Structures are given as structure tokens and as C-alpha cells.
Amino acid sequence: MLYPLNSVDKLGFTEVKELIKAHCLSEMGQQMVDKIQVMSNYDQIAKFLSQANEFKNILVNDAALPIHHFFDIKSLANKARIEGVFLSEEEFYQVQASLQTVFAVIAYFSEREGLYPNLEALFEHLPIEKAILKKIDAVIDPKGKIRPNASRELQEITSGIAKAEQEARKKIDQIFKNASSSGWTADGSLTVRDGRLCIPLLAENKRKLKGFIHDESASGQTVYMEPEEVFTLNNRVRDLEFERRREIVKILTALTTELRPYAPLLLSYHSLLTKLDFVRAKALFAIDIEGEMPQVVNEPKLKLFNARHPLLFLNFKKEQKTVVPLNIQIDEGTRIIVVSGPNAGGKSVCMKTVGLLQMMVQAGLLIPAAEASVIGVFKQMFVDIGDDQSIESDLSTYSAHLSKMKNFVEQANGKTLILIDEFGTGTDPQFGGPIAEAVLESLNHKKVRGMVTTHYSNLKIFASNTEGIENASMLFNNVEMKPLYRLEVGKPGSSYAFEIAQKIGLPPNVLNLARNKISEGQKKVDTLLVDLEREKREIFETKQKLDKQQRKVNELQAENEKLKSYLDENKKVLIREAKDQAKNIILNANKLVENTISEIKSSNADKEKTRTLRENLNIELKKNTVKSEPAKPTATAAADQELKPGDWVKLTDSETTGQVIEIIRDNVVIAIGDLRTVAKKKKVERVSKSSVPKEVRRTMNSHTSDFANFSPEIDVRGQRTEDALHNIEKLFDRALMMGFGNLKIIHGKGDGILRKMIRQYLKKYDQVDRLEDEHADRGGDGITYVYLK
């Protein structure tokens, strides 16, 4: 039960329904959205929420549901029920398309049996009667037109029409051709007048042909005549078309008669499509607001985590802003929360968020809150938001509030959620405060759940001293004088009346007069509240920092534990392997020693034989001796030795090895395969040539040889343009690879065409810095110097 009835408008639930309607594909789905109501049946709420959540999972994680057509087949089924009435081709097409969608949807869920149980329940006992579709398919084609072979008579009539039209066309073409050759026709071709094919004739020649004039031009110089011979043929076509229509009506009537017994089943199919459209719209809206399915319990309580007002969330999303999330709990221990704080601090939005999300859940809609949120079921929701004064009812603002309070006190119980904004306002605070306190006390005795917002100090004091009622405040930055829109439960909040008035610019003398007019006790209370608010904010910020640091410490500790466990396990494995290996060495050594002693004895300690056996023992000893690794040369030692071109070096920050080509101040030019790189001296260390892999040395030797044999000069005189450019490109590539700074191209003067083509070709390369002619005494513009970057 909702009281008053306009609560859905006050909390924004009507606007939510309009947003859901925008996602519907059919008018039937929109009508179903209009019927959404706040329910109090736990099983129904859980079922509708699960359906929306399952459809959301399909949209986000599964293949698209094959929903292509939504038509109102309910009206068509009701029409088909009437004797003597038949459905048109378009109406049968709508039934056909709807049935195809229904069967495709059922097949989709059959392939995923058990994945979406609540959606499967929509058609659990629905029979699949494909005979209807087969009967319609035999008459209506996929484009919604009647098939030419729907009956033998229709096929014969259609064939007769085609034949008669062909004969008429052939005849009129012949007459038109003869008339044109005789010069009787006007400019233009055959044209249609009154549905008849006519010949355009000059008006003076209209008596030269027998026929019927259907029209004439605006000037009267051209008449449009249907020849007499063709007239009879066209009449035959017209008669056949009438016969065709009669046959189509006959076929559609027969098909409607066959469909009539299935009308109740069509209504069931219609219901399924409507529900699918409805649930789909709810799921799409849930995706828009990032809605989740909370835990639903069958008791009057709520516990919201990271909750956001859906309408505010959508507006902020357009402006690329974020909504401050709300965390709140209302249960047996904390039944009523009294929210205080400055104006425009977010008290009303906080309360409306709680009310709207509760309505949405009890209407089967997903909400923008964490999945861990818990939402209970309330039998009644009483809302007092805004000004409901009425001229017709002779009610003032306060009278309207009192009228609601009367109903709240009389009708509310332990399963009622109340939401009261600006509790007690509208009259003299000296009397409004005590009345509001009495109402609040009465509601608390009835174990009512809810939220109220207020500025009255007596309500804050009453809440702090009464079991079941809890103070809460909207946090406020009293330094920057800005609201933080964050709800803090446990302490009341200051209204910051003087601070806000000062910021707005109220004259200091007026503020001082106001301060002198309030009691010392009230001043102390308000000052205390301001201090508490500041301390709460500081504690909250500190707590956030500590939580962040603790999370980092926990992550590092977990990582260290994991690494320690890994090292311990590896250590055990290595020790076990070493022991096994040592055991094998000892066993082998024992056998070798015993064999050696045996052989010495058998050879009567022959010197030569004994020497050979000792060598064998030394060989085995060397095999099992651990070689000590030579100490790596340090970077400092390498730095002490002066580098020179030809030395082999290794980059200290990698294992890359190369050969020094050139040393420029503190920089070293290094050749690494085909590449050239520059590094600081302190970033490289000298290595011996023997430590460089053979394949690297071989490659570098070949490149060094290429470097030595490379000439940065080319003569292309007498060559074709394509050959010259090809040879220049090869030279250019090698020069870049070997790090040369310039090239010399001899192309000759001639007509200057080859020179022009070469320069245009080279300008396209980013590596080219500039192009210059040779000195006039040494060839001038017959030679081009290419300077590389």
C-alpha cells in the first residue's frame, strides 16, 4: 500500500517507468510497463527480479536472443474467432512472423536448458504447435504476399492474367509501332491512363485509329487512346483480376477457418512475446543505470551499499560526472534514521534514493547498488515529501503535513516504511518541534522503519537519547563551505546557518544581531556539532588513507608469503636432487675404486697399468668437480681501461654485445649486427673477444668487411631512369645501415631530366637532410651531394 497515491511521482518512480517504456519494441510491452506496481508478495518480487537479472545476463554475456518481430497478434486471434471474418495477407504475415519469433526463442532456451530457469518458466507448459506455421507458410510467402500456387485455381488465374497481359502488350506495341511509322503519334512512349495502357496521339490524328480516348494533354494537342483491339484484351485482364481477388478471399477465409481452433494458443504466444518485451526493457534499463540484483529477504529491513539515485546517475552520466554513493542500514536495531545537515547538502536526495530503490525492488526492477545490498519487503510505504497545500481542500502547507501525520500514526506498523522530508516545518518552530517529536515517538513505539530529514535540534537530541532512532548527517566541508553529499550515521549535523549566511555575504552587523538573539546553550550545541563534523571528516579521510596503506601492506605480505613458499619448495627439490646425485656419484666412485684395486692386484702392480688406472680416476674426479665461476669484470675496471675502435663491449643494462666503431667524447658508437647505436661510456663494459659468440663475430666481421669496401659514391650516367633509381636506392639503404653521413651521385648534365627525377625521388625520404650541387669547378649540377640526418 502506498500513501499518498502521488508518492510514485514524488520519488521519481513514474519517470523510471517512462525510461523503461522507451526500451520496449511493442505497444503491448509499453502497456505492461504502465501496469508496473509496487508489490508486497515476496515470491512474486523474487521471481520478477530474477527474470530481469537473467535477461540482463543474456544481453551482457550470451548470444543475442532471436527477437525480431513484435506484433499485436492478440487482436488478430480475437478477430479470427468471429465466424465469416478472414485475416488479410498482412495480418497473416504478422501471425507468421510472430510464430517464427516464438519458436526461435523457445529453441534458444532449449539449447541452454537450466541456465535461465525463471525465464524458461514463462513458456514452461506452452505447447509448440508448428502446424499453424506450416499452414500459413503454404499460403503466405516470406514477404507477406500470397503465393501464386496457394491453390490450383489461383495458379490458373495468375497464369491467365500473365498470358492476357502479354498478348495485350504485344498487340499495343504493334499498333504503336505502326502509328509511329505513319507519323500519328506525339513525342513520348506508351503511357498509363486510368489503369490502362494508352498510345499518345496527335489530336488531329485521333480519327485515324479506332479506340477509346482516356485523357488529353493540358494543351489539347495530345490525346491518350486505348486501341479497340487492345480494349477487349484489357477487359479480359480486368475480369481475371476480379476472379483472382475472389479466389484470394476464398483462400484466406479457408485459412482463417483452419486457424480459428488455435486462437487460444495464439493468445498464449502473444502473452509470451509481451512478457519477453517487458522483461527485455527492464534488463536494458538496468544496464543503463548499472543495476544489480540485491539480496531480497522477507522481512522489513534494508541495507544499501554503494547505492545511487538512478535518475541522478543518468543525468550525471551525460555530463560525465559521478554520483557519491550511499551506504545506509535500517533494521530492528536502527529503525528510524533522523538526517540533519545544511540545506543543499543532499538530505532529500538521500531519502529519495532510499524510497525509490525500495519501490523499484518491490516492483521487480534491478537497482544501482552493490550485489551485497539487502532489501526487505514492506507492506506499506508512507511518504511525505514536498508541499501538498490545496486550495480546493482548504489545506495550508502545515495542515497538509498534519493530515499525513494523522494517517501515518493511525495506519503505520512494524512493516511500514515512512519517508518524511523537513519534519515539523510549516508552523512556529516552538510548537512544530514538539509535535514532530511526539509523532516520531509514537511511530517509534509502533516499530516503524524509515527516514526523516530535519533542522530541529529537539529532534536531534531526542534521536540521540531514544533506542531504535539514530542520528545521521550529511558531511560538510566547513573550510571551503561545500557539501560532500556523503551520509554519516551516528552523529547529528549542523545546519551551518551562520556560516552559509556569511559566505553569501549577509552584512556582519546583521549576523552579530542574529547571534545575540539565540541562547548560549544553542550556540554551544551548534558549535559542538560543527566541531564534531570537522573531526568526523578528518577521521574519515585518515581512515581512507590507512585503509589504502593496509591494502598495500596486505598485498605485499601475500606476495612475500607466496614467494617464500615458492623458494622453500624449490629449496627442498634442489636439496633432494643434490642428495640423489651425490648418492649416485658415491656409488659410482666406490665401484670405480673397487674395480681399480682389483685390476692393480690382477696386474701385479704393473707401473704402466697403475698409471693408466690413476688417470682414469683423475678423469672421473674432474667430471664431478664444481668449476668456480671467474669474477666478472666490474664497470669500474672496464672504465679504467681506455676503449678504442675495434674493442668488443657489452651494454650494462642488457646482455647485448657489439663492436666499437667510433668514440666521440663520452659517447661510443657501437655496431650490433646490422644496427648502429650510441651509448654513454659508463653504460658499456669491455669484454674479451673470446667471450663473444662465434656467430656474432662472424657476422660483425662480414659487416666490417662490407664497411671497409663500401663506397658512398655512384655513377649512373647513361643508365635508364628506373635502373638508376634502383641502384641509388640500394646505395641509400646501405649508407643508412652503416651510418654514413653523405652520398655522392654522378648523373651528368644533359637535359637535366635524370637529375630532376633523382632529386624528386630522394626528397620523399625523411632521412634526407638536404641536396646540394657539386662545386662548379668539379662538375657543378652534374653531381648531387646527398646529406643524411
PDB file of C-alpha atoms in Angstrom, residues 13 20 36-39 44-53 278-279 282-283 357-367:
ATOM      1  CA  PHE A  13       9.103   6.171  -9.989  1.00  0.00           C
ATOM      2  CA  ILE A  20      11.757   1.625 -19.309  1.00  0.00           C
ATOM      3  CA  ILE A  36       4.034  -1.966 -13.060  1.00  0.00           C
ATOM      4  CA  GLN A  37       3.074  -1.658  -9.400  1.00  0.00           C
ATOM      5  CA  VAL A  38       4.818  -1.893  -6.065  1.00  0.00           C
ATOM      6  CA  MET A  39       4.178  -5.428  -4.768  1.00  0.00           C
ATOM      7  CA  GLN A  44       6.499 -12.503  -6.887  1.00  0.00           C
ATOM      8  CA  ILE A  45       9.175  -9.894  -6.192  1.00  0.00           C
ATOM      9  CA  ALA A  46      11.945 -12.527  -6.194  1.00  0.00           C
ATOM     10  CA  LYS A  47      10.617 -14.061  -9.447  1.00  0.00           C
ATOM     11  CA  PHE A  48      10.387 -10.749 -11.338  1.00  0.00           C
ATOM     12  CA  LEU A  49      13.839  -9.665 -10.123  1.00  0.00           C
ATOM     13  CA  SER A  50      15.368 -12.988 -11.199  1.00  0.00           C
ATOM     14  CA  GLN A  51      13.770 -12.737 -14.650  1.00  0.00           C
ATOM     15  CA  ALA A  52      15.200  -9.237 -15.183  1.00  0.00           C
ATOM     16  CA  ASN A  53      18.612 -10.336 -13.912  1.00  0.00           C
ATOM     17  CA  PHE A 278       8.629  -6.276 -20.972  1.00  0.00           C
ATOM     18  CA  VAL A 279      11.496  -8.158 -19.279  1.00  0.00           C
ATOM     19  CA  LYS A 282      13.674  -3.833 -17.724  1.00  0.00           C
ATOM     20  CA  ALA A 283      17.039  -5.509 -18.400  1.00  0.00           C
ATOM     21  CA  LEU A 357      15.228   1.978  -4.748  1.00  0.00           C
ATOM     22  CA  GLN A 358      12.821   0.291  -2.310  1.00  0.00           C
ATOM     23  CA  MET A 359       9.944   0.923  -4.744  1.00  0.00           C
ATOM     24  CA  MET A 360      11.966  -0.389  -7.681  1.00  0.00           C
ATOM     25  CA  VAL A 361      12.895  -3.628  -5.913  1.00  0.00           C
ATOM     26  CA  GLN A 362       9.301  -4.232  -4.815  1.00  0.00           C
ATOM     27  CA  ALA A 363       8.268  -3.633  -8.441  1.00  0.00           C
ATOM     28  CA  GLY A 364      10.737  -6.255  -9.707  1.00  0.00           C
ATOM     29  CA  LEU A 365      13.395  -3.839 -11.047  1.00  0.00           C
ATOM     30  CA  LEU A 366      17.168  -4.086 -10.638  1.00  0.00           C
ATOM     31  CA  ILE A 367      18.772  -1.190  -8.763  1.00  0.00           C
TER      32      ILE A 367
END
